[in-house]
C-alpha positions as a Python dict, from the first residue, in 0.01 Angstrom:
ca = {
    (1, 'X'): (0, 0, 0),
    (2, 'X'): (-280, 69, 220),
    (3, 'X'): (-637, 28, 20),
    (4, 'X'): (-880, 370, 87),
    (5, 'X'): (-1173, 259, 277),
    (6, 'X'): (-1392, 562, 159),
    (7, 'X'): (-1670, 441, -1),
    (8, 'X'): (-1892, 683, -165),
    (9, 'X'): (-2190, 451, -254),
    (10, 'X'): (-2231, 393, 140),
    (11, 'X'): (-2265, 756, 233),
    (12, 'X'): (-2468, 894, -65),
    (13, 'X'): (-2739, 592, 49),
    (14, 'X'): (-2663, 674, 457),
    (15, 'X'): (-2756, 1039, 300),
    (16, 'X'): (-3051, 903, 129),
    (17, 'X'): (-3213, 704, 383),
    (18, 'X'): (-3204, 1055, 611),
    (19, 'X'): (-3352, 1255, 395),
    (20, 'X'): (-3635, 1019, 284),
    (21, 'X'): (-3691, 957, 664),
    (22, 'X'): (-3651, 1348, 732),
    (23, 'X'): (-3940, 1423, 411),
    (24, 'X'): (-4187, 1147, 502),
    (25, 'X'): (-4407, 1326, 701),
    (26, 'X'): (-4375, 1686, 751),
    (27, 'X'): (-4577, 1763, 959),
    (28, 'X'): (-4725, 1473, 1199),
    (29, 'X'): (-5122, 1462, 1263),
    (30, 'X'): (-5240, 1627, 1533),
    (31, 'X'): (-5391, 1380, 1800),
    (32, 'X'): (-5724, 1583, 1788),
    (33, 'X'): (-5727, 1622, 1425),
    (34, 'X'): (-6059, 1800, 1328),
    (35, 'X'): (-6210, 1644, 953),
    (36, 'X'): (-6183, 1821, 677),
    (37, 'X'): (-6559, 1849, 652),
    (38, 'X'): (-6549, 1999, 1004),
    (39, 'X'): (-6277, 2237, 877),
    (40, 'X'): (-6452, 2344, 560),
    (41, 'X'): (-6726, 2441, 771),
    (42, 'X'): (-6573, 2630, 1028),
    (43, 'X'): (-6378, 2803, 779),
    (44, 'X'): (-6765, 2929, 644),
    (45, 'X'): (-6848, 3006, 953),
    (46, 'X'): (-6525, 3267, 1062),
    (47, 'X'): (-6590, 3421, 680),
    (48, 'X'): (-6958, 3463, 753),
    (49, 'X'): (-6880, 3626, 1079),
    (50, 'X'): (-6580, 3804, 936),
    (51, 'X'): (-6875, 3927, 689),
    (52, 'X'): (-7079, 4051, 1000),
    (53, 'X'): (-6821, 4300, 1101),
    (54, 'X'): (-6937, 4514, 784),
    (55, 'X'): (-7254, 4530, 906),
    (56, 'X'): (-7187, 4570, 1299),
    (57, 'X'): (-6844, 4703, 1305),
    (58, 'X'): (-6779, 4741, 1711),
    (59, 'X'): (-6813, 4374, 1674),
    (60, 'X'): (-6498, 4162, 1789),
    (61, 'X'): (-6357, 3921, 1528),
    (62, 'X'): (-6182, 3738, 1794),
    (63, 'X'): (-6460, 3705, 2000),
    (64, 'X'): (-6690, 3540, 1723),
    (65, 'X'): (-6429, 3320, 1626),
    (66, 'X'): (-6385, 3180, 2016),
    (67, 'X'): (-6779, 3143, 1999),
    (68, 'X'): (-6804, 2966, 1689),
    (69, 'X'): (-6512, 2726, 1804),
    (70, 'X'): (-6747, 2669, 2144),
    (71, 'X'): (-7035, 2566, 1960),
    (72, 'X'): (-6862, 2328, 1773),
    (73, 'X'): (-6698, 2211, 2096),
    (74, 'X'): (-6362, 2266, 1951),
    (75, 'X'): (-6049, 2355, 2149),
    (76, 'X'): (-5865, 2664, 1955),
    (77, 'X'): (-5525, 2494, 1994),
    (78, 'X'): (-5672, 2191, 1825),
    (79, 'X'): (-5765, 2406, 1545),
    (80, 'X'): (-5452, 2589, 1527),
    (81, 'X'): (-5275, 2216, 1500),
    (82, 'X'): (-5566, 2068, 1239),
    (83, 'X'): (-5468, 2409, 1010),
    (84, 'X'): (-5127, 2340, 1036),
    (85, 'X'): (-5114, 1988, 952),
    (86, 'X'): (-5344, 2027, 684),
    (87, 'X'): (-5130, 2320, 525),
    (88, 'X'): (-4820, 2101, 572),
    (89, 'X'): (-5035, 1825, 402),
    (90, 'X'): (-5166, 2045, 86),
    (91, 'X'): (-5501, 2018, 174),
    (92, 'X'): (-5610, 2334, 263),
    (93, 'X'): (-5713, 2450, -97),
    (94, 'X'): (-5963, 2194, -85),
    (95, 'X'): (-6064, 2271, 260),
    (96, 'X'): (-6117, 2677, 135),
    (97, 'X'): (-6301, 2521, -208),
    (98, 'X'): (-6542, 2339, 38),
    (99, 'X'): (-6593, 2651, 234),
    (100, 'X'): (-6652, 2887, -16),
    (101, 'X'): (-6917, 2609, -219),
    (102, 'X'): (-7083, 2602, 167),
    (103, 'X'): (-7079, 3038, 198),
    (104, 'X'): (-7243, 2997, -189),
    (105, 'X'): (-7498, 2739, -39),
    (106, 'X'): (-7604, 2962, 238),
    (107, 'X'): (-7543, 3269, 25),
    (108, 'X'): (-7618, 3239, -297),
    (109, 'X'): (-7571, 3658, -366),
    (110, 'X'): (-7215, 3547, -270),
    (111, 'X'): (-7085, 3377, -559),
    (112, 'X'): (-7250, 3678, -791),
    (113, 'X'): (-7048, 3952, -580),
    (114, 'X'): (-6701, 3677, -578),
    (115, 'X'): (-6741, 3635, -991),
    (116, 'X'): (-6779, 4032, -1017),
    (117, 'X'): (-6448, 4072, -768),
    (118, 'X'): (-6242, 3814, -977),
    (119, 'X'): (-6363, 3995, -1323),
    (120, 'X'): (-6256, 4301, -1135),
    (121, 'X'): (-5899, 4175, -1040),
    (122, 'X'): (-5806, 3885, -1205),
    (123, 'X'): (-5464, 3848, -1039),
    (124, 'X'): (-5641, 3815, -656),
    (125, 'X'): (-5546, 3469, -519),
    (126, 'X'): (-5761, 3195, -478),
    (127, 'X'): (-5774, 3267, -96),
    (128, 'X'): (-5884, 3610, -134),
    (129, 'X'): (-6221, 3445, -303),
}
């Protein structure tokens, strides 16, 4: 009689091994990776200037956000890849907390008009803040 040569040890840890190798990064860093801090204040600055369009509405959201990424001397594709990995990476809450504590810094009538929103709608999202 012939002995079976399936083995199903071998293949659940050949299984295993792929999918730990498959989930150990996500989402690889960008080679231009902008910091965090760098992040957390650009993220300020496009809310800020997202603000402005109250105030001056013919103005062009796109437009501010290319000029805010050339004075910082940042490249928007390295941007779009710095958001991405830090999505992929969980980070970005901490990245928006930063932002909004830097809007409140330069602002301070901000955080008085974000409490009243929240106590207004408690079920926004902590991005909407």
């Amino acid at each position: 009689m012939k002995k079976n040569n399936f083995q199903p040890k071998k293949i659940l840890f050949i299984l295993l091994v792929i999918i730990l190798n498959s989930c150990a990064q996500a989402v690889n860093e960008p080679k231009n990776l902008i910091s965090q801090k760098e992040m957390s204040n650009l993220i300020a600055e496009f809310a800020l200037a997202d603000q402005m369009t109250i105030l001056a509405p013919t103005a062009n959201v796109e437009t501010q956000t290319r000029f805010i990424l050339k004075q910082h001397k940042i490249k928007a594709k390295d941007f779009q890849e710095s958001y991405t990995y830090y999505t992929g990476t969980n980070k970005l809450d901490k990245i928006f907390s930063d932002a909004q504590e830097t809007i409140f810094d330069k602002d301070p009538k901000a955080k008085d008009f974000i409490e009243k929103k929240l106590k207004d709608n408690p079920l926004l999202p902590g991005s909407g803040r």
